[in-house]
Short mmCIF file of N, CA, C and O in Angstrom, two decimals:
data_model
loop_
_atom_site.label_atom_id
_atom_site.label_comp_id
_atom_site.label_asym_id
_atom_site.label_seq_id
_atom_site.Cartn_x
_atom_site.Cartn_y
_atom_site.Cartn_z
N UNK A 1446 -32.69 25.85 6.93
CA UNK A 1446 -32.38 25.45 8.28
C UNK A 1446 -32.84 24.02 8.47
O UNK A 1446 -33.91 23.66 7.96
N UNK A 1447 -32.11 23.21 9.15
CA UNK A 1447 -32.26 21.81 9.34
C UNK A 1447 -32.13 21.51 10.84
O UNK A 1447 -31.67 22.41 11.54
N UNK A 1448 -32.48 20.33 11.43
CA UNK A 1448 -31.69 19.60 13.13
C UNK A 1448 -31.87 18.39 12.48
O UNK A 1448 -32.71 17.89 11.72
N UNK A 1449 -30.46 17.94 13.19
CA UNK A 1449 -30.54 16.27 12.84
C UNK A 1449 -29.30 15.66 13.64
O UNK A 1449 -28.16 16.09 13.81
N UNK A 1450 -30.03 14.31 14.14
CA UNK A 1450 -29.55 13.58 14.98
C UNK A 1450 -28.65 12.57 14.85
O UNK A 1450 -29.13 11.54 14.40
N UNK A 1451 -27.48 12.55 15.10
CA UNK A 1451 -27.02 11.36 14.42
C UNK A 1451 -27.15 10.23 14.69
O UNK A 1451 -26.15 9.61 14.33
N UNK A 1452 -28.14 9.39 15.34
CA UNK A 1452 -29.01 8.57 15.99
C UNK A 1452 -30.15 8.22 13.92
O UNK A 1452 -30.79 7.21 13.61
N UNK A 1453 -29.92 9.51 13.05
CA UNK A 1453 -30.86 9.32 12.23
C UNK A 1453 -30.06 9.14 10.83
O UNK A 1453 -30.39 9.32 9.66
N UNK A 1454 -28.65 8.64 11.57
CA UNK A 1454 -27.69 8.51 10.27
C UNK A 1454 -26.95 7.02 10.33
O UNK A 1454 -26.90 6.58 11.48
N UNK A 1455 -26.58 6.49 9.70
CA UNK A 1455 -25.33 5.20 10.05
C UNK A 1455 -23.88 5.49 9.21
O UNK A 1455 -23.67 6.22 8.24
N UNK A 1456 -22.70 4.40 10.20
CA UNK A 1456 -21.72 4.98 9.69
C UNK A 1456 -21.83 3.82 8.22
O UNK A 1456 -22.46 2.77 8.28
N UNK A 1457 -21.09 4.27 7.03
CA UNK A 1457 -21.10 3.78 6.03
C UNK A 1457 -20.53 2.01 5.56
O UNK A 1457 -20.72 1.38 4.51
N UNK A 1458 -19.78 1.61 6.87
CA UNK A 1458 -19.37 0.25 6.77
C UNK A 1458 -19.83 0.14 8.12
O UNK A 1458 -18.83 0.21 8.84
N UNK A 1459 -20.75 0.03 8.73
CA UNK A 1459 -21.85 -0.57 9.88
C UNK A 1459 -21.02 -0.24 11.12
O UNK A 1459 -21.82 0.38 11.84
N UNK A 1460 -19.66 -0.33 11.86
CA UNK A 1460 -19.80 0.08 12.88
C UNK A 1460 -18.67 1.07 12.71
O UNK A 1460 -17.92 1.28 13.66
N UNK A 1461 -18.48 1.87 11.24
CA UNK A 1461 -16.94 2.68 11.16
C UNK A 1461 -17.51 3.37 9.58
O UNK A 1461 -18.37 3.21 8.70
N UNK A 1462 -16.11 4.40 10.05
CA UNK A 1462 -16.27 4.94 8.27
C UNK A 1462 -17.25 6.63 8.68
O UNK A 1462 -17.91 7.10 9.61
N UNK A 1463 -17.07 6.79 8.13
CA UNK A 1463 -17.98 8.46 7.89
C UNK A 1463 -19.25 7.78 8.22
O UNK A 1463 -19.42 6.57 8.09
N UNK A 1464 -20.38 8.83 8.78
CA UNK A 1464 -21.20 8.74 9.42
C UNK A 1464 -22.13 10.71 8.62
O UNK A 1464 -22.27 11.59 9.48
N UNK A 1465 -22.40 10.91 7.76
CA UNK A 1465 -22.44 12.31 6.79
C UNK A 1465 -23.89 12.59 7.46
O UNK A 1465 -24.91 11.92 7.27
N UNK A 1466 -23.75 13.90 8.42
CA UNK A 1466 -25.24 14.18 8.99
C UNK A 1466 -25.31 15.64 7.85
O UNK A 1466 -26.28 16.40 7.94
N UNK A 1467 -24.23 15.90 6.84
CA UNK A 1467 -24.39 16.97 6.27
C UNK A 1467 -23.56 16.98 4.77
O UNK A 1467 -22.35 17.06 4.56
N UNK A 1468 -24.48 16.88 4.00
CA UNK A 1468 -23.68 16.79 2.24
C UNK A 1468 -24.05 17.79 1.39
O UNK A 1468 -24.95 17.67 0.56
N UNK A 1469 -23.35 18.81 1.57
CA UNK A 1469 -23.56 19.88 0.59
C UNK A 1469 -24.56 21.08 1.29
O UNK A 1469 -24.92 21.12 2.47
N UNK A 1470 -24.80 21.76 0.51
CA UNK A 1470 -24.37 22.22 -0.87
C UNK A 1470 -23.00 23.31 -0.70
O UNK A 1470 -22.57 23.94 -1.67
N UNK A 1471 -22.41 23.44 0.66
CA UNK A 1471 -20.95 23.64 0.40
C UNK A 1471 -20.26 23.32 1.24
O UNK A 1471 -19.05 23.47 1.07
N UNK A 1472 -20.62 22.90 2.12
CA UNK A 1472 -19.73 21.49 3.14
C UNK A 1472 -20.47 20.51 3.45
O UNK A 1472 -21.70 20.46 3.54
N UNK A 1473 -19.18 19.22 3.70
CA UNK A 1473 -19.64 18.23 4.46
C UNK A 1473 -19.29 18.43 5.85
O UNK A 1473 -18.34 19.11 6.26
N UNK A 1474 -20.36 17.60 6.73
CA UNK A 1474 -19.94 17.99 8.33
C UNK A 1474 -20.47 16.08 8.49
O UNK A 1474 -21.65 15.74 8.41
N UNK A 1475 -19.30 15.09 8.70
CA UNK A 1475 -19.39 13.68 9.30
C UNK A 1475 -18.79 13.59 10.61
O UNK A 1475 -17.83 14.27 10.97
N UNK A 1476 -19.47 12.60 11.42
CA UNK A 1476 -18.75 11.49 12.22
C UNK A 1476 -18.53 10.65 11.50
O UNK A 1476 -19.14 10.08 10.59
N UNK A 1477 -16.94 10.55 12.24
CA UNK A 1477 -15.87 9.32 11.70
C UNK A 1477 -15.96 8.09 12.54
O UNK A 1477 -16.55 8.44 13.56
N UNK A 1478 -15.75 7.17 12.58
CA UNK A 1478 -15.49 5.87 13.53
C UNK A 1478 -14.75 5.13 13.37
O UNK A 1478 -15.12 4.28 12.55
N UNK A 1479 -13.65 4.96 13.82
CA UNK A 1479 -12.71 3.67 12.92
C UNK A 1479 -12.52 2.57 14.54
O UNK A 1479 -12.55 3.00 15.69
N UNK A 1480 -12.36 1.20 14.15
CA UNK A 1480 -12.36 0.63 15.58
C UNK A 1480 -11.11 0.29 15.70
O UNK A 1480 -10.42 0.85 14.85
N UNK A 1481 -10.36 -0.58 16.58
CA UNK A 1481 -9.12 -1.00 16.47
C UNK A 1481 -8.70 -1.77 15.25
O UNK A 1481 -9.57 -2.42 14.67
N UNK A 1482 -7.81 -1.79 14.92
CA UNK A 1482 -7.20 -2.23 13.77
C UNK A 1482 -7.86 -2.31 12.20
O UNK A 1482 -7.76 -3.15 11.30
N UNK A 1483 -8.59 -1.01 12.31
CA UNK A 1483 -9.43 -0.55 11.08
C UNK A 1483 -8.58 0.34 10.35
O UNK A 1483 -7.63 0.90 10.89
N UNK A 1484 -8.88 0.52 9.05
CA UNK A 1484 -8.03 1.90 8.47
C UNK A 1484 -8.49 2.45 6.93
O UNK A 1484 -8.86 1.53 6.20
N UNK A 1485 -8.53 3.58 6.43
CA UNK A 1485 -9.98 3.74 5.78
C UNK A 1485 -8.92 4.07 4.60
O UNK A 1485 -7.93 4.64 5.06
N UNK A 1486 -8.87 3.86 3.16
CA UNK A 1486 -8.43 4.16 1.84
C UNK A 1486 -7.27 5.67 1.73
O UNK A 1486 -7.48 6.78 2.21
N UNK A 1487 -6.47 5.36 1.20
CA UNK A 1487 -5.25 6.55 0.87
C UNK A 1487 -6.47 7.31 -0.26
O UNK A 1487 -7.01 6.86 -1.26
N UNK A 1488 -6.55 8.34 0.27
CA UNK A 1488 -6.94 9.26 -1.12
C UNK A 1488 -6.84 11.06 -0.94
O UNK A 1488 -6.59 11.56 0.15
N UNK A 1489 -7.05 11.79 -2.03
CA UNK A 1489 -6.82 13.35 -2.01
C UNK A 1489 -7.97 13.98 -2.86
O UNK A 1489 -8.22 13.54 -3.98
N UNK A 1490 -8.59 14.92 -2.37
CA UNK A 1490 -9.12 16.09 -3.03
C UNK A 1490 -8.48 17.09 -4.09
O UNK A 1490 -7.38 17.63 -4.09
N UNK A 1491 -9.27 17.14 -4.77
CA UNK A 1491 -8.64 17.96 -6.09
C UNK A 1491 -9.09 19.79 -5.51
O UNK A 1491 -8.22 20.64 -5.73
N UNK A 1492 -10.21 20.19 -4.91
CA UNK A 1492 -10.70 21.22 -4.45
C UNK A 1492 -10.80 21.09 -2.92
O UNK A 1492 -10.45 22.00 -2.17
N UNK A 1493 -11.32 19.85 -2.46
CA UNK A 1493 -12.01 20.26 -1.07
C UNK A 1493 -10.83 20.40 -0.14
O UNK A 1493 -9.77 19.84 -0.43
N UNK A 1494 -10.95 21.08 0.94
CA UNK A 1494 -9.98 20.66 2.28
C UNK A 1494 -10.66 19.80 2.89
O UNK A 1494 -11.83 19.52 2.66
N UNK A 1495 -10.05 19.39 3.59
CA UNK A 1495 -10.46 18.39 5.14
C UNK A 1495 -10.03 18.86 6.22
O UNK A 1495 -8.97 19.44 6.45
N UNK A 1496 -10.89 18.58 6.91
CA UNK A 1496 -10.33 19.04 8.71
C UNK A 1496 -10.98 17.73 9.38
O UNK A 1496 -12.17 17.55 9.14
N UNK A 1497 -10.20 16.60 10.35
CA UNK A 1497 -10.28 16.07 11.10
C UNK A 1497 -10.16 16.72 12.67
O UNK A 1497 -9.18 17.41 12.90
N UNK A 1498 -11.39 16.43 14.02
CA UNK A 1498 -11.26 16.49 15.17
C UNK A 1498 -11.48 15.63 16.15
O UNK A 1498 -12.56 15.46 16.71
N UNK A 1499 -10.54 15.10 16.37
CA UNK A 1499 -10.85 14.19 17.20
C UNK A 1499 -11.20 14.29 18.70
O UNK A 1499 -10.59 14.78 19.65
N UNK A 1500 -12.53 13.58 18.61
CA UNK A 1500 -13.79 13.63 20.05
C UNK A 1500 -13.02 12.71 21.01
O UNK A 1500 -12.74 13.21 22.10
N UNK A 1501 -12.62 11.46 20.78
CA UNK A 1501 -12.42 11.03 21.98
C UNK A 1501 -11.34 9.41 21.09
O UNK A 1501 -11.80 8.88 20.08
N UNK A 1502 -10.15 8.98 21.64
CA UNK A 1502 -9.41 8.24 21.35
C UNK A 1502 -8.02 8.58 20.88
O UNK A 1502 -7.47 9.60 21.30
N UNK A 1503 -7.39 7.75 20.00
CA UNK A 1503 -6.59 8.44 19.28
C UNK A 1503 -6.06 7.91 17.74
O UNK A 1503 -6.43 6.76 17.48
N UNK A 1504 -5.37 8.47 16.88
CA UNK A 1504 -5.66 7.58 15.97
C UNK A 1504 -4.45 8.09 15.03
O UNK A 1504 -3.86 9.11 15.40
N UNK A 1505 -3.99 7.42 13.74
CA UNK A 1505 -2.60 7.73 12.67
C UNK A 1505 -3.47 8.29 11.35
O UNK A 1505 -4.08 7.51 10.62
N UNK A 1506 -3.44 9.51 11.19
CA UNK A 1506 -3.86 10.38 10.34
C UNK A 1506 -2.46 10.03 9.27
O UNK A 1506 -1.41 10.44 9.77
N UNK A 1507 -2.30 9.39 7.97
CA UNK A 1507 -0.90 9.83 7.00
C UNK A 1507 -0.90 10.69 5.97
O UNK A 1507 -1.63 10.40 5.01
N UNK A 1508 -0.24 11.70 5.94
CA UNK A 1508 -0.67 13.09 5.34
C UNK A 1508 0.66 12.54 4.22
O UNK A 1508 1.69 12.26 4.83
N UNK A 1509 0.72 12.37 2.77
CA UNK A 1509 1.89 12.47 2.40
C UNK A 1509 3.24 11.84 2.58
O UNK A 1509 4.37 12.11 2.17
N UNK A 1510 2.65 10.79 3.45
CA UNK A 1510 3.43 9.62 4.28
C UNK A 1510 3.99 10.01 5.04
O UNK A 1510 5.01 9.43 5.41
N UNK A 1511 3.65 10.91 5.49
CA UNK A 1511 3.96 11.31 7.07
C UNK A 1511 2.77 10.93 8.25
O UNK A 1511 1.59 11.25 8.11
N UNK A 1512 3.31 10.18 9.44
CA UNK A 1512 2.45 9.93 10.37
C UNK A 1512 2.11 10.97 11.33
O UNK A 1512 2.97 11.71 11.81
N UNK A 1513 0.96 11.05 11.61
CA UNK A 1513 0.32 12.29 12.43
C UNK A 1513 -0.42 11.45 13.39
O UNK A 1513 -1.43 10.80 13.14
N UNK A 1514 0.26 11.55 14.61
CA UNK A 1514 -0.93 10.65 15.96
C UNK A 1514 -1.36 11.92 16.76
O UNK A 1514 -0.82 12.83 17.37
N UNK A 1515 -2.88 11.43 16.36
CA UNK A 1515 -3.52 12.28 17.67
C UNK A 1515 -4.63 11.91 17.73
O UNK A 1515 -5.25 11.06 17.09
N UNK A 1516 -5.00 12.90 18.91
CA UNK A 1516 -5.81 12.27 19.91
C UNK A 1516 -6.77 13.31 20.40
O UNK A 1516 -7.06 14.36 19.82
N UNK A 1517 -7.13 12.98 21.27
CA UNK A 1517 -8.89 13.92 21.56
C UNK A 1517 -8.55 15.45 21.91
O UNK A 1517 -7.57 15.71 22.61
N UNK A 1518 -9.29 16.35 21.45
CA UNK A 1518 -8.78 17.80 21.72
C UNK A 1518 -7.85 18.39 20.09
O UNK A 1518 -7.58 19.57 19.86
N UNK A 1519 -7.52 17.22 19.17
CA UNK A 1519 -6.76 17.80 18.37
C UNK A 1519 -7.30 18.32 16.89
O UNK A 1519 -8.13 17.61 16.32
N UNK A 1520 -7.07 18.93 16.58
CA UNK A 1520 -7.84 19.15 15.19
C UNK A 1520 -6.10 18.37 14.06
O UNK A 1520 -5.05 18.07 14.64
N UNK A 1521 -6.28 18.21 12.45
CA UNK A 1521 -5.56 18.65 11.97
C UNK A 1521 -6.22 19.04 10.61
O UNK A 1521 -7.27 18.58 10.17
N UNK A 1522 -5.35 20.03 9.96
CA UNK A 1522 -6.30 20.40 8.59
C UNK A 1522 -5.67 19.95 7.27
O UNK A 1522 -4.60 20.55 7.27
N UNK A 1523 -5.72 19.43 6.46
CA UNK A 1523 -5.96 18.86 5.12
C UNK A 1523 -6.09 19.36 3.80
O UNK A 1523 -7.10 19.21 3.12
N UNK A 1524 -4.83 20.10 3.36
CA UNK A 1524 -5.25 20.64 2.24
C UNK A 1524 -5.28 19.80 0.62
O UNK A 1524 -4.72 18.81 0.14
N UNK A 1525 -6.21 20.77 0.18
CA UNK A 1525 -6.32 19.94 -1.73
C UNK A 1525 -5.03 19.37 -2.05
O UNK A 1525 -3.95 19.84 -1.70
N UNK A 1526 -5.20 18.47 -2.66
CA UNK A 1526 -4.08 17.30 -3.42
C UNK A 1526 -3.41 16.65 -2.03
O UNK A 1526 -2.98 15.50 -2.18
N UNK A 1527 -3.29 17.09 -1.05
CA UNK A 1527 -2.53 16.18 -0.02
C UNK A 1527 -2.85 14.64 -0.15
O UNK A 1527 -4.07 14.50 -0.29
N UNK A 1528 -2.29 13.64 -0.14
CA UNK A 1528 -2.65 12.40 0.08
C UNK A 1528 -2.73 11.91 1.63
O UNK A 1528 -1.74 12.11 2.35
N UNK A 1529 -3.85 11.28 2.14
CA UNK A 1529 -4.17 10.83 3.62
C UNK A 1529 -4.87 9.84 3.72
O UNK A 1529 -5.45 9.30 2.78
N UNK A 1530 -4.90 9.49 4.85
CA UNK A 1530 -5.64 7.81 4.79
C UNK A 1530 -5.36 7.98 6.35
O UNK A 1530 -4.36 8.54 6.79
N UNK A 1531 -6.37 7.42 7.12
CA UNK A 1531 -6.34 6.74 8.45
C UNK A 1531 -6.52 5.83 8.81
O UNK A 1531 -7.49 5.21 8.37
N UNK A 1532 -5.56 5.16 9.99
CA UNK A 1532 -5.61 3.86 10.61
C UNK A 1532 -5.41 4.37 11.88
O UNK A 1532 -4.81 5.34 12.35
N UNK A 1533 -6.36 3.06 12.50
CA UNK A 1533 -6.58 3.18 13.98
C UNK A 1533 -6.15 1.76 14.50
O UNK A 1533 -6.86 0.77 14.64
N UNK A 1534 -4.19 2.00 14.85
CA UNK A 1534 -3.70 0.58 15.48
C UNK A 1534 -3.93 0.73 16.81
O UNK A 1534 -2.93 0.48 17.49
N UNK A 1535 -4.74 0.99 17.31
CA UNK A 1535 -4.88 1.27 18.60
C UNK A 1535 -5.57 0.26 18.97
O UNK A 1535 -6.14 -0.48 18.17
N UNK A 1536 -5.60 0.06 20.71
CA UNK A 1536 -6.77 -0.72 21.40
C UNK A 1536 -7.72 -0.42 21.63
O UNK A 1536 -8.47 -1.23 22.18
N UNK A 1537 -8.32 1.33 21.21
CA UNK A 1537 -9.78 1.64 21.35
C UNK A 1537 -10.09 2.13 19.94
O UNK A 1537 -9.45 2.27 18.89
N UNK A 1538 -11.36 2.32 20.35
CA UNK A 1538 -12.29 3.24 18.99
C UNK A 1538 -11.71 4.34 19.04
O UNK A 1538 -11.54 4.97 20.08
N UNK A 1539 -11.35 4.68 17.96
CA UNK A 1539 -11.46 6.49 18.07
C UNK A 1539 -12.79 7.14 17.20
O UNK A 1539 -13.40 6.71 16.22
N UNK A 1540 -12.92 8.29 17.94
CA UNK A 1540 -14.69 8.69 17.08
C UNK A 1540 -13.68 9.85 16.73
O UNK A 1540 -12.55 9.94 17.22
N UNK A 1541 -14.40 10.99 15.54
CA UNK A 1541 -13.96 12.05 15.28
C UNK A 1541 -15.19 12.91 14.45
O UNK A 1541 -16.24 12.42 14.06
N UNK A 1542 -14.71 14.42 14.29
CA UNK A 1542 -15.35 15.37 13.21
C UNK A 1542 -14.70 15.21 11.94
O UNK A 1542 -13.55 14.76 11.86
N UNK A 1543 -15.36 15.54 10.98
CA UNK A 1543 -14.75 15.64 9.37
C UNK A 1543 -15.41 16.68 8.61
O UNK A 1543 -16.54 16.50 8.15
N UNK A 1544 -14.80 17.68 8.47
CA UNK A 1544 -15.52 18.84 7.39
C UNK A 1544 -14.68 18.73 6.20
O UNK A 1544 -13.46 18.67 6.06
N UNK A 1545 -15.66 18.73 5.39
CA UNK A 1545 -15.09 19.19 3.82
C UNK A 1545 -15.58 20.20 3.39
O UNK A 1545 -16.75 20.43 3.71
N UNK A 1546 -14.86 21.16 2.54
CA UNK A 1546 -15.51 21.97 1.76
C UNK A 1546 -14.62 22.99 0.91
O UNK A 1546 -13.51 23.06 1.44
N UNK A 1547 -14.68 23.56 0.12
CA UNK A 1547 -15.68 23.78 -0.08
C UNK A 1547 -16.56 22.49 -1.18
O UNK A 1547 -15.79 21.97 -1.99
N UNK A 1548 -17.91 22.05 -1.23
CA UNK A 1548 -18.50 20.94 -1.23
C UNK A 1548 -18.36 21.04 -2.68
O UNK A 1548 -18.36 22.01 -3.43
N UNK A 1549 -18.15 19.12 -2.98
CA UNK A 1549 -17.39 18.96 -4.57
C UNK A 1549 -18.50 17.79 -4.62
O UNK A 1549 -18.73 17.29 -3.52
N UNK A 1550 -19.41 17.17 -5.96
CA UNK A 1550 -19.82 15.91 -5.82
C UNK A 1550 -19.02 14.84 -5.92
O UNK A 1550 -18.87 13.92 -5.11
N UNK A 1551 -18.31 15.09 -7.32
CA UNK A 1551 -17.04 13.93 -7.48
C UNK A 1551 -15.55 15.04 -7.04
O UNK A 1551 -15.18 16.01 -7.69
N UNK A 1552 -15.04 14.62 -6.03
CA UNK A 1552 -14.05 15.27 -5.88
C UNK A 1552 -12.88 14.36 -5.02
O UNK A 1552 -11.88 15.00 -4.68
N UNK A 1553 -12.92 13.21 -4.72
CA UNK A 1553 -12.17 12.22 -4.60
C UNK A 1553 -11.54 11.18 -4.97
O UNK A 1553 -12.16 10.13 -5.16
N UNK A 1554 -9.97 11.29 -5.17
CA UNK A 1554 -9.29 10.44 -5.89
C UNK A 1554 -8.80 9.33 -5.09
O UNK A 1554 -8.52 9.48 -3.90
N UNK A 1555 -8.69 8.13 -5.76
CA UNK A 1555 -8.46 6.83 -4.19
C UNK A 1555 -6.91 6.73 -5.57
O UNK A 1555 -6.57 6.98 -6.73
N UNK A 1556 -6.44 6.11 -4.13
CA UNK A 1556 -4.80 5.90 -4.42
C UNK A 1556 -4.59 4.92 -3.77
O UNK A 1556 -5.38 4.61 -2.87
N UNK A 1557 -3.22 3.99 -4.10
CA UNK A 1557 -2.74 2.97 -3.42
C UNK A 1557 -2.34 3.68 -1.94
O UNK A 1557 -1.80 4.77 -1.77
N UNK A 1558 -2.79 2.70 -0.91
CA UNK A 1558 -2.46 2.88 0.79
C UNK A 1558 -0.79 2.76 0.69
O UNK A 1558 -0.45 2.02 -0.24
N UNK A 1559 0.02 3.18 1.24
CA UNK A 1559 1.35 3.50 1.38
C UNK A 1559 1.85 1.92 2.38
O UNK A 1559 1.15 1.32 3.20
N UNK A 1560 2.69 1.73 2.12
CA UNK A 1560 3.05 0.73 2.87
C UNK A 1560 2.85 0.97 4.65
O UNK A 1560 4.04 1.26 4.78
N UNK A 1561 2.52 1.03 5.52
CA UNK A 1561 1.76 1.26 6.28
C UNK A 1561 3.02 1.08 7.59
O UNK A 1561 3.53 1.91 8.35
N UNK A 1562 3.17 -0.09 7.45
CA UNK A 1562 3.99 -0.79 8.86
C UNK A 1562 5.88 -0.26 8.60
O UNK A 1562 6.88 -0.44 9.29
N UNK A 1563 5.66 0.46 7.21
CA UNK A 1563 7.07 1.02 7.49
C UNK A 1563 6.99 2.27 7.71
O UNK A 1563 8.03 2.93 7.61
N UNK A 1564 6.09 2.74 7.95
CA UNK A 1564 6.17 4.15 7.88
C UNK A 1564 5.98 4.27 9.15
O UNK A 1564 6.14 5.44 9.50
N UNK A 1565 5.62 3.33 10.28
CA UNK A 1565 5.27 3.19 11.50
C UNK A 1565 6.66 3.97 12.42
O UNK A 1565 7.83 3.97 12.02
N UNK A 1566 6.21 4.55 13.58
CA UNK A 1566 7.76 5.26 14.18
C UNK A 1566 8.60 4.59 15.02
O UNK A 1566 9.64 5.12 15.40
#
């Protein structure tokens, strides 16, 4: 059993990026942060899922080069091998949840980002 604050964590590129108040030993549980015109690496899990929830903003989840906009209240879920990457062309922050699991140490593959502005709707 643990408590922990995320006041006792930082996000991984200083004001964005995963924010991991929980790594293992069979999920991850992060805050996400991306600010306006931020957008974080195309990549896929070989085992883990992902589930994104977004707390408050809104933001372009690309699953497979498909665009997914959403926004606060939404979950979406992420299965193994899918390719995804998020950008936030928006004018606000969007904050969010991120679970992985079941928990992998090396279990992420980075891939080229998809052409971005054509895939736009």
């Amino acid at each position: 059993m643990f408590i922990k604050h995320e006041n006792d964590e930082e996000y991984r590129f200083g004001d964005s990026g995963p924010k991991y108040l929980m790594k293992g030993p069979r999920s991850n549980f992060a805050l996400v942060q991306f600010q306006p015109g931020q957008e974080f690496q195309a990549h896929y899990h070989q085992i883990m899922e992902e589930n994104f929830f977004i707390l408050n903003g809104k933001v372009d989840i690309v699953v497979d080069g498909e665009i997914h906009t959403l926004s606060a209240g939404q979950l979406i879920h992420i299965d193994p091998m899918e390719v995804h990457y998020v950008a936030n062309p928006y004018e606000e922050p969007v904050k969010m949840i991120s679970t992985l699991a079941p928990y992998q140490i090396q279990d992420k593959t980075d891939v080229e980002n998809p052409p971005y502005d054509r895939l736009k709707k």
